[in-house]
Amino acid sequence: MQKLGDFKLPHFFNYPPYFTLQPVRETREKQIQLWKELILDYCRTQKIFVIRLEEEFPLFSNSVIERTLSHEAREAFLSALVAEGRAEWLDKGRRNCLILWHRIQEWADIIVNFVKDNGFEDSVMTVEEIRSGIESRGTELQGIDRTILVRALKLLEHKGKLAIFKGTSTDDEGVKFSV
Amino acid sequence: MVKYSREPDNPTKWSYLSMLQNLEQKKSFLISRKKYPKLIAAGMSNFFSKAEVTSSGRPVLLHNEVECHLLSAVDLEPEDHRHFSLLKSGLLILTTHRLIWLPSSSASTPTSASAIPLAAISHIFSSKKSLKSVFHSPRIRFQVLVSSDGRVFDPSSGSGSSSGSGSRSVVVTAVIRGKGDCDGFLVKFWDSWRARAWETTKTSSSGSGSASGSGAATGIGGGLYSSDGSVRMVGVAGILRKEQEMWESTDKSLQDAFQDLNALMSKAKEMVMLAEKMRQKLLSGTSSQTSGTNDEDMGSKEEMQDWLLSVGIISPVTKESAGALYHQQLSRQLADFVRIPLESAGGMINLIDAYCLFNRARGTELISPDDMLQACSLWEKFDVPVMLRKFDSGVMVIQNKSHSDEEVFARIKSLVTKPEALRTGISPTDAAMTLGIAPAMAKEHLLTAESKGLLCRDISPDGFRFYINLFPEIDPCNMYFVKDYGICSTWIKAVSTTGAGGLGIGERSSTFR
């Protein structure tokens, strides 16, 4: 079983043409689809929120068949994700990509569920606590990327489910739920 | 405006240099005529030959003539001076060609410059040292050939025959009254006479330059003769002379060359005009064609087209009329010829390869690439079993009309699903070997198959390879699922037997995520 860490790789990961950006339109579309799914899967299981194009990314190389995705190919696949709304470019130079294997809305829903599950309906928490507090251990919120969390919270605030306020100068931002 | 004149001794040669010489001579002659009108009359009956003199009194030297020695206050006395005048107290100049006597300016009776060609001298007497000679002025005596009219034989005039026409000879005495070196003069006299420099001048074919220029720098006295009697190139004079000669010979050869070139150019002009006329005729002929033109007209027009083509002029007839007969014939010939190479090349041959083969087979009368293209494009109009095909990459090939891409694809597919090919893919070379065609052709086929979705490319440091396309069989929503009897499972099997894939045979079953 081919693994990358504890992630199980699909069989076509060893298919050399998989690592070459295909010129023929139909073939390329298929290839892009497969890569998108693979990236999302991998990031989800490994809790990777940001992919930096200039750094090594284990998923983009296969040492068994000695193939690596070219920069052009990486950009192509990530751009496809962005177009689908499953990722966002963090900078104009397209060097860093935020992966949204849960959409922001999904994250928002997860937060709401989290709040409900733990009875935090009317309480106050800091943003950091949501990320790394005891309650969030074992949940999907554990170790969530701060940017994503804030975005989700903002979305919920917009919906009126909570209120974000700035704490004292040295403190973290706080959230008051009113789910 | 320079006019050409003929050289006297070679009537077929044209040289403007000889014209110059003639002009010079004419000029000096006219000047001396003006100066001594009475003397001309006197000189006519003179024994000696005329010597040209410049306006400043210097002798006009002949081509290659070099002054050797000078003696002043010399009397020239022909023995038979009843009829002939004697020249008194003049300057005697010995040159390689002549003895020139110039009258001194203080001469009592004005006389003209005279010369005795050395060629006319038949004998030089050696000086006798006697008692008498101690008291007398030194004398040099020599024998001169005399022509029938009683004057000194002048070998440079008239018909130019070198054998003496003079039947008798007269002894001339040069009495040296001046202080010059008589013995030295005599030695030089002997040398010059023996050297016969005038004979080499006669046989040389180049025109003569302006003689006064070449003679001016030569000094009086020794050093100008080498032991074999030829003129030595010495000092500035020698250099100048050499330059002169080189320039003259270059000029002459240029003249000759340009003669031919001018002739060629005039002929070429005629040819071009003729070709244009033909062309116009052809064009007007085709445009005004009526349905009732007789065969003769057509035939001659065809002929004219062929002729124009043979001299390299493109036929002005347009494509609608199926081009010239030449191209039609060529087209058919090419179609016949290319059949055999096509078979051995597996049904498809690069246009460039076909061109080379065809020309090699022709041996002579090679065709140009343009002709080749024209001939191939004419195949559309005929019923020939071959066709010209252009790939997306721009490569042009000749292939059989019966050639089908499908068949090639089937062969490629069977090649690429072999276990070895499944593991490592195929390169254009592999395909070429298996299909029996050239690598370039194989690559074209592979690219075409790729564009049809049959293959996938793999670019790596190992090179450019092709694999069977697995993508259609993979479901993105169900990536880990592998059908039991699809190409994917075949591939997995092939890959895993070497242990390269590491997926294991047991992993074929589906797993949902």
Short mmCIF file of N, CA, C and O in Angstrom, two decimals, chain B residues 209-315:
data_model
loop_
_atom_site.label_atom_id
_atom_site.label_comp_id
_atom_site.label_asym_id
_atom_site.label_seq_id
_atom_site.Cartn_x
_atom_site.Cartn_y
_atom_site.Cartn_z
N GLY B 209 55.28 52.56 -72.98
CA GLY B 209 54.81 53.65 -72.13
C GLY B 209 55.40 54.96 -72.60
O GLY B 209 56.06 55.02 -73.64
N SER B 210 55.19 55.92 -71.83
CA SER B 210 55.78 57.20 -72.21
C SER B 210 57.27 57.11 -71.96
O SER B 210 57.73 57.03 -70.83
N ALA B 211 57.98 57.12 -73.03
CA ALA B 211 59.40 56.75 -72.95
C ALA B 211 60.22 57.76 -72.19
O ALA B 211 61.16 57.43 -71.50
N SER B 212 59.81 59.00 -72.27
CA SER B 212 60.63 60.01 -71.60
C SER B 212 60.60 59.79 -70.11
O SER B 212 61.57 60.04 -69.42
N GLY B 213 59.49 59.29 -69.61
CA GLY B 213 59.41 59.09 -68.16
C GLY B 213 60.36 58.02 -67.70
O GLY B 213 61.06 58.16 -66.71
N SER B 214 60.40 56.95 -68.47
CA SER B 214 61.23 55.84 -68.01
C SER B 214 62.70 56.14 -68.17
O SER B 214 63.53 55.65 -67.43
N GLY B 215 62.99 56.96 -69.14
CA GLY B 215 64.41 57.21 -69.36
C GLY B 215 64.97 58.29 -68.46
O GLY B 215 66.16 58.38 -68.25
N ALA B 216 64.05 59.08 -67.93
CA ALA B 216 64.54 60.28 -67.24
C ALA B 216 65.39 59.94 -66.03
O ALA B 216 66.36 60.63 -65.73
N ALA B 217 65.02 58.90 -65.36
CA ALA B 217 65.71 58.65 -64.09
C ALA B 217 66.99 57.84 -64.27
O ALA B 217 67.76 57.69 -63.34
N THR B 218 67.18 57.31 -65.45
CA THR B 218 68.40 56.50 -65.60
C THR B 218 69.62 57.40 -65.59
O THR B 218 69.66 58.43 -66.23
N GLY B 219 70.59 56.95 -64.88
CA GLY B 219 71.79 57.81 -64.78
C GLY B 219 72.78 57.52 -65.89
O GLY B 219 72.65 56.54 -66.62
N ILE B 220 73.70 58.35 -66.02
CA ILE B 220 74.77 58.10 -66.98
C ILE B 220 75.78 57.21 -66.29
O ILE B 220 75.97 57.26 -65.08
N GLY B 221 76.41 56.39 -67.05
CA GLY B 221 77.47 55.60 -66.44
C GLY B 221 77.03 54.20 -66.12
O GLY B 221 75.98 53.73 -66.52
N GLY B 222 77.83 53.52 -65.39
CA GLY B 222 77.70 52.08 -65.19
C GLY B 222 76.60 51.67 -64.24
O GLY B 222 75.90 52.50 -63.67
N GLY B 223 76.49 50.42 -64.09
CA GLY B 223 75.57 49.86 -63.12
C GLY B 223 74.24 49.46 -63.70
O GLY B 223 73.43 48.87 -63.03
N LEU B 224 73.97 49.79 -64.93
CA LEU B 224 72.65 49.49 -65.47
C LEU B 224 72.61 48.16 -66.20
O LEU B 224 71.56 47.68 -66.57
N TYR B 225 73.74 47.57 -66.43
CA TYR B 225 73.76 46.32 -67.18
C TYR B 225 74.12 45.18 -66.27
O TYR B 225 75.03 45.27 -65.48
N SER B 226 73.39 44.13 -66.37
CA SER B 226 73.82 42.89 -65.71
C SER B 226 74.62 42.10 -66.72
O SER B 226 74.67 42.43 -67.89
N SER B 227 75.22 41.06 -66.24
CA SER B 227 76.20 40.36 -67.08
C SER B 227 75.57 39.74 -68.32
O SER B 227 76.22 39.56 -69.32
N ASP B 228 74.28 39.42 -68.26
CA ASP B 228 73.72 38.80 -69.45
C ASP B 228 73.16 39.83 -70.43
O ASP B 228 72.49 39.49 -71.38
N GLY B 229 73.45 41.05 -70.16
CA GLY B 229 73.06 42.09 -71.10
C GLY B 229 71.67 42.65 -70.87
O GLY B 229 71.30 43.64 -71.48
N SER B 230 70.88 42.04 -70.03
CA SER B 230 69.54 42.60 -69.81
C SER B 230 69.64 43.76 -68.84
O SER B 230 70.58 43.86 -68.04
N VAL B 231 68.65 44.56 -68.91
CA VAL B 231 68.68 45.77 -68.08
C VAL B 231 68.42 45.39 -66.63
O VAL B 231 67.46 44.72 -66.30
N ARG B 232 69.28 45.82 -65.77
CA ARG B 232 69.12 45.49 -64.35
C ARG B 232 68.15 46.44 -63.70
O ARG B 232 68.13 47.64 -64.01
N MET B 233 67.34 45.91 -62.79
CA MET B 233 66.42 46.77 -62.06
C MET B 233 67.16 47.34 -60.87
O MET B 233 67.33 46.69 -59.87
N VAL B 234 67.60 48.51 -61.01
CA VAL B 234 68.46 49.08 -59.99
C VAL B 234 67.91 50.41 -59.53
O VAL B 234 67.47 51.22 -60.35
N GLY B 235 67.90 50.60 -58.23
CA GLY B 235 67.56 51.91 -57.71
C GLY B 235 66.12 52.28 -57.98
O GLY B 235 65.27 51.46 -58.30
N VAL B 236 65.87 53.53 -57.83
CA VAL B 236 64.52 54.06 -58.01
C VAL B 236 64.03 53.81 -59.42
O VAL B 236 62.87 53.48 -59.66
N ALA B 237 64.93 53.92 -60.34
CA ALA B 237 64.56 53.71 -61.74
C ALA B 237 64.02 52.31 -61.94
O ALA B 237 63.00 52.10 -62.60
N GLY B 238 64.70 51.36 -61.32
CA GLY B 238 64.25 49.99 -61.47
C GLY B 238 62.87 49.79 -60.90
O GLY B 238 62.01 49.14 -61.50
N ILE B 239 62.65 50.35 -59.73
CA ILE B 239 61.34 50.20 -59.11
C ILE B 239 60.26 50.81 -59.97
O ILE B 239 59.21 50.22 -60.23
N LEU B 240 60.54 51.99 -60.43
CA LEU B 240 59.56 52.67 -61.27
C LEU B 240 59.26 51.86 -62.52
O LEU B 240 58.11 51.70 -62.93
N ARG B 241 60.33 51.31 -63.08
CA ARG B 241 60.14 50.53 -64.30
C ARG B 241 59.28 49.30 -64.03
O ARG B 241 58.38 48.97 -64.79
N LYS B 242 59.60 48.66 -62.90
CA LYS B 242 58.82 47.47 -62.55
C LYS B 242 57.35 47.80 -62.36
O LYS B 242 56.47 47.10 -62.86
N GLU B 243 57.09 48.90 -61.65
CA GLU B 243 55.71 49.34 -61.44
C GLU B 243 55.03 49.53 -62.78
O GLU B 243 53.91 49.10 -63.01
N GLN B 244 55.76 50.23 -63.64
CA GLN B 244 55.22 50.53 -64.95
C GLN B 244 54.81 49.26 -65.68
O GLN B 244 53.71 49.14 -66.20
N GLU B 245 55.73 48.31 -65.67
CA GLU B 245 55.46 47.07 -66.41
C GLU B 245 54.28 46.32 -65.83
O GLU B 245 53.42 45.82 -66.55
N MET B 246 54.24 46.26 -64.50
CA MET B 246 53.12 45.56 -63.86
C MET B 246 51.80 46.21 -64.22
O MET B 246 50.82 45.55 -64.56
N TRP B 247 51.79 47.50 -64.16
CA TRP B 247 50.57 48.24 -64.46
C TRP B 247 50.13 47.98 -65.89
O TRP B 247 48.96 47.78 -66.17
N GLU B 248 51.10 47.96 -66.75
CA GLU B 248 50.77 47.75 -68.15
C GLU B 248 50.18 46.36 -68.38
O GLU B 248 49.18 46.21 -69.08
N SER B 249 50.81 45.36 -67.76
CA SER B 249 50.30 44.01 -68.02
C SER B 249 48.92 43.83 -67.40
O SER B 249 48.05 43.18 -67.99
N THR B 250 48.70 44.41 -66.21
CA THR B 250 47.38 44.32 -65.59
C THR B 250 46.34 44.96 -66.48
O THR B 250 45.27 44.41 -66.73
N ASP B 251 46.70 46.14 -66.95
CA ASP B 251 45.76 46.85 -67.80
C ASP B 251 45.39 46.03 -69.01
O ASP B 251 44.23 45.93 -69.39
N LYS B 252 46.40 45.41 -69.57
CA LYS B 252 46.14 44.63 -70.77
C LYS B 252 45.20 43.46 -70.47
O LYS B 252 44.25 43.21 -71.19
N SER B 253 45.49 42.75 -69.38
CA SER B 253 44.64 41.59 -69.10
C SER B 253 43.22 42.03 -68.76
O SER B 253 42.26 41.36 -69.12
N LEU B 254 43.10 43.15 -68.09
CA LEU B 254 41.77 43.68 -67.80
C LEU B 254 41.02 43.98 -69.08
O LEU B 254 39.85 43.65 -69.23
N GLN B 255 41.73 44.62 -69.97
CA GLN B 255 41.13 44.93 -71.26
C GLN B 255 40.57 43.68 -71.90
O GLN B 255 39.43 43.64 -72.34
N ASP B 256 41.40 42.64 -71.92
CA ASP B 256 40.97 41.39 -72.54
C ASP B 256 39.74 40.83 -71.85
O ASP B 256 38.76 40.45 -72.49
N ALA B 257 39.79 40.81 -70.54
CA ALA B 257 38.67 40.25 -69.78
C ALA B 257 37.39 41.01 -70.06
O ALA B 257 36.35 40.42 -70.31
N PHE B 258 37.48 42.29 -70.02
CA PHE B 258 36.27 43.07 -70.20
C PHE B 258 35.72 42.99 -71.61
O PHE B 258 34.53 43.15 -71.83
N GLN B 259 36.60 42.71 -72.53
CA GLN B 259 36.10 42.45 -73.87
C GLN B 259 35.08 41.34 -73.84
O GLN B 259 33.95 41.48 -74.32
N ASP B 260 35.50 40.20 -73.24
CA ASP B 260 34.60 39.05 -73.19
C ASP B 260 33.34 39.36 -72.42
O ASP B 260 32.24 38.98 -72.81
N LEU B 261 33.51 40.04 -71.29
CA LEU B 261 32.35 40.33 -70.44
C LEU B 261 31.35 41.20 -71.15
O LEU B 261 30.14 40.99 -71.08
N ASN B 262 31.86 42.18 -71.86
CA ASN B 262 30.95 43.05 -72.60
C ASN B 262 30.15 42.27 -73.62
O ASN B 262 28.95 42.45 -73.76
N ALA B 263 30.85 41.37 -74.29
CA ALA B 263 30.17 40.55 -75.29
C ALA B 263 29.08 39.72 -74.62
O ALA B 263 27.95 39.64 -75.10
N LEU B 264 29.44 39.10 -73.48
CA LEU B 264 28.47 38.26 -72.76
C LEU B 264 27.25 39.06 -72.34
O LEU B 264 26.12 38.62 -72.50
N MET B 265 27.52 40.25 -71.81
CA MET B 265 26.40 41.05 -71.32
C MET B 265 25.47 41.44 -72.44
O MET B 265 24.25 41.41 -72.28
N SER B 266 26.03 41.78 -73.56
CA SER B 266 25.15 42.17 -74.66
C SER B 266 24.31 40.99 -75.12
O SER B 266 23.13 41.12 -75.40
N LYS B 267 24.92 39.80 -75.11
CA LYS B 267 24.15 38.61 -75.50
C LYS B 267 23.06 38.32 -74.49
O LYS B 267 21.92 38.01 -74.84
N ALA B 268 23.41 38.41 -73.21
CA ALA B 268 22.43 38.12 -72.16
C ALA B 268 21.23 39.05 -72.28
O ALA B 268 20.09 38.64 -72.11
N LYS B 269 21.53 40.29 -72.56
CA LYS B 269 20.44 41.26 -72.70
C LYS B 269 19.47 40.81 -73.80
O LYS B 269 18.25 40.83 -73.63
N GLU B 270 20.06 40.38 -74.89
CA GLU B 270 19.21 39.90 -75.99
C GLU B 270 18.34 38.75 -75.53
O GLU B 270 17.15 38.70 -75.82
N MET B 271 18.95 37.81 -74.82
CA MET B 271 18.23 36.62 -74.36
C MET B 271 17.06 37.01 -73.49
O MET B 271 15.95 36.50 -73.63
N VAL B 272 17.31 37.90 -72.55
CA VAL B 272 16.24 38.30 -71.63
C VAL B 272 15.10 38.95 -72.40
O VAL B 272 13.93 38.69 -72.15
N MET B 273 15.46 39.80 -73.36
CA MET B 273 14.41 40.45 -74.15
C MET B 273 13.59 39.43 -74.90
O MET B 273 12.36 39.51 -74.95
N LEU B 274 14.27 38.44 -75.43
CA LEU B 274 13.58 37.39 -76.17
C LEU B 274 12.64 36.62 -75.27
O LEU B 274 11.48 36.36 -75.61
N ALA B 275 13.12 36.27 -74.09
CA ALA B 275 12.30 35.52 -73.14
C ALA B 275 11.06 36.33 -72.76
O ALA B 275 9.96 35.79 -72.67
N GLU B 276 11.24 37.60 -72.54
CA GLU B 276 10.10 38.46 -72.19
C GLU B 276 9.07 38.46 -73.31
O GLU B 276 7.86 38.35 -73.07
N LYS B 277 9.57 38.55 -74.53
CA LYS B 277 8.67 38.56 -75.68
C LYS B 277 7.83 37.28 -75.71
O LYS B 277 6.61 37.32 -75.88
N MET B 278 8.52 36.18 -75.49
CA MET B 278 7.84 34.88 -75.49
C MET B 278 6.76 34.85 -74.43
O MET B 278 5.65 34.39 -74.62
N ARG B 279 7.15 35.33 -73.28
CA ARG B 279 6.26 35.32 -72.13
C ARG B 279 5.00 36.12 -72.43
O ARG B 279 3.89 35.68 -72.18
N GLN B 280 5.19 37.28 -72.99
CA GLN B 280 4.06 38.13 -73.33
C GLN B 280 3.15 37.41 -74.31
O GLN B 280 1.93 37.40 -74.17
N LYS B 281 3.80 36.77 -75.25
CA LYS B 281 3.04 36.07 -76.28
C LYS B 281 2.18 34.96 -75.66
O LYS B 281 1.01 34.81 -75.96
N LEU B 282 2.81 34.23 -74.76
CA LEU B 282 2.10 33.14 -74.10
C LEU B 282 0.90 33.66 -73.34
O LEU B 282 -0.20 33.14 -73.42
N LEU B 283 1.13 34.70 -72.58
CA LEU B 283 0.08 35.27 -71.75
C LEU B 283 -1.07 35.75 -72.61
O LEU B 283 -2.23 35.46 -72.35
N SER B 284 -0.72 36.51 -73.64
CA SER B 284 -1.79 37.04 -74.50
C SER B 284 -2.50 35.90 -75.19
O SER B 284 -3.69 35.93 -75.40
N GLY B 285 -1.72 34.85 -75.50
CA GLY B 285 -2.32 33.70 -76.18
C GLY B 285 -3.36 33.02 -75.31
O GLY B 285 -4.47 32.74 -75.75
N THR B 286 -3.03 32.76 -74.04
CA THR B 286 -3.97 32.05 -73.18
C THR B 286 -5.19 32.89 -72.85
O THR B 286 -6.29 32.40 -72.71
N SER B 287 -4.98 34.19 -72.71
CA SER B 287 -6.12 35.02 -72.29
C SER B 287 -7.12 35.15 -73.43
O SER B 287 -8.31 35.31 -73.21
N SER B 288 -6.64 35.13 -74.63
CA SER B 288 -7.57 35.32 -75.75
C SER B 288 -7.95 34.00 -76.39
O SER B 288 -8.29 33.92 -77.56
N GLN B 289 -7.86 32.97 -75.59
CA GLN B 289 -8.16 31.63 -76.12
C GLN B 289 -9.63 31.50 -76.47
O GLN B 289 -10.51 31.81 -75.67
N THR B 290 -9.89 31.01 -77.65
CA THR B 290 -11.28 30.69 -78.01
C THR B 290 -11.42 29.18 -78.03
O THR B 290 -10.44 28.45 -78.02
N SER B 291 -12.64 28.73 -78.05
CA SER B 291 -12.84 27.29 -77.97
C SER B 291 -12.37 26.58 -79.22
O SER B 291 -12.20 25.38 -79.25
N GLY B 292 -12.21 27.35 -80.27
CA GLY B 292 -11.87 26.68 -81.52
C GLY B 292 -10.40 26.71 -81.88
O GLY B 292 -10.04 26.62 -83.04
N THR B 293 -9.53 26.87 -80.87
CA THR B 293 -8.10 26.89 -81.20
C THR B 293 -7.68 25.55 -81.74
O THR B 293 -8.07 24.50 -81.25
N ASN B 294 -6.89 25.61 -82.77
CA ASN B 294 -6.49 24.33 -83.36
C ASN B 294 -5.34 23.73 -82.59
O ASN B 294 -4.69 24.36 -81.76
N ASP B 295 -5.09 22.47 -82.87
CA ASP B 295 -4.10 21.72 -82.09
C ASP B 295 -2.70 22.27 -82.27
O ASP B 295 -1.90 22.27 -81.35
N GLU B 296 -2.46 22.76 -83.45
CA GLU B 296 -1.10 23.25 -83.70
C GLU B 296 -0.75 24.38 -82.74
O GLU B 296 0.31 24.40 -82.15
N ASP B 297 -1.70 25.28 -82.62
CA ASP B 297 -1.45 26.40 -81.71
C ASP B 297 -1.15 25.92 -80.30
O ASP B 297 -0.20 26.35 -79.66
N MET B 298 -1.99 25.01 -79.86
CA MET B 298 -1.82 24.49 -78.51
C MET B 298 -0.47 23.83 -78.37
O MET B 298 0.23 24.02 -77.40
N GLY B 299 -0.14 23.06 -79.41
CA GLY B 299 1.13 22.34 -79.35
C GLY B 299 2.31 23.28 -79.22
O GLY B 299 3.19 23.10 -78.37
N SER B 300 2.28 24.33 -80.06
CA SER B 300 3.42 25.24 -80.03
C SER B 300 3.46 26.01 -78.72
O SER B 300 4.52 26.33 -78.21
N LYS B 301 2.27 26.28 -78.19
CA LYS B 301 2.25 26.97 -76.90
C LYS B 301 2.84 26.09 -75.81
O LYS B 301 3.59 26.54 -74.96
N GLU B 302 2.49 24.81 -75.87
CA GLU B 302 3.06 23.87 -74.90
C GLU B 302 4.57 23.87 -75.03
O GLU B 302 5.30 23.90 -74.05
N GLU B 303 4.99 23.84 -76.30
CA GLU B 303 6.43 23.82 -76.54
C GLU B 303 7.09 25.04 -75.93
O GLU B 303 8.13 24.96 -75.28
N MET B 304 6.45 26.17 -76.15
CA MET B 304 7.03 27.40 -75.65
C MET B 304 7.11 27.38 -74.12
O MET B 304 8.09 27.80 -73.53
N GLN B 305 6.09 26.86 -73.52
CA GLN B 305 6.09 26.74 -72.06
C GLN B 305 7.24 25.86 -71.60
O GLN B 305 7.95 26.19 -70.66
N ASP B 306 7.37 24.74 -72.27
CA ASP B 306 8.44 23.82 -71.90
C ASP B 306 9.79 24.49 -72.03
O ASP B 306 10.66 24.37 -71.18
N TRP B 307 9.93 25.21 -73.16
CA TRP B 307 11.20 25.86 -73.40
C TRP B 307 11.49 26.89 -72.32
O TRP B 307 12.60 26.98 -71.80
N LEU B 308 10.48 27.65 -71.97
CA LEU B 308 10.66 28.66 -70.92
C LEU B 308 11.06 28.01 -69.61
O LEU B 308 11.94 28.48 -68.90
N LEU B 309 10.39 26.89 -69.32
CA LEU B 309 10.71 26.19 -68.07
C LEU B 309 12.15 25.70 -68.07
O LEU B 309 12.83 25.73 -67.06
N SER B 310 12.58 25.25 -69.24
CA SER B 310 13.92 24.68 -69.29
C SER B 310 14.98 25.73 -69.03
O SER B 310 16.07 25.42 -68.59
N VAL B 311 14.67 26.99 -69.34
CA VAL B 311 15.65 28.02 -68.99
C VAL B 311 15.33 28.65 -67.63
O VAL B 311 15.91 29.64 -67.25
N GLY B 312 14.40 28.03 -66.93
CA GLY B 312 14.21 28.41 -65.54
C GLY B 312 13.15 29.48 -65.33
O GLY B 312 13.05 30.04 -64.25
N ILE B 313 12.33 29.73 -66.31
CA ILE B 313 11.30 30.76 -66.15
C ILE B 313 9.99 30.07 -65.80
O ILE B 313 9.56 29.14 -66.45
N ILE B 314 9.37 30.56 -64.73
CA ILE B 314 8.12 29.93 -64.29
C ILE B 314 7.06 30.12 -65.35
O ILE B 314 6.94 31.18 -65.94
N SER B 315 6.30 29.07 -65.56
CA SER B 315 5.26 29.16 -66.57
C SER B 315 4.21 30.18 -66.15
O SER B 315 3.74 30.17 -65.03
#
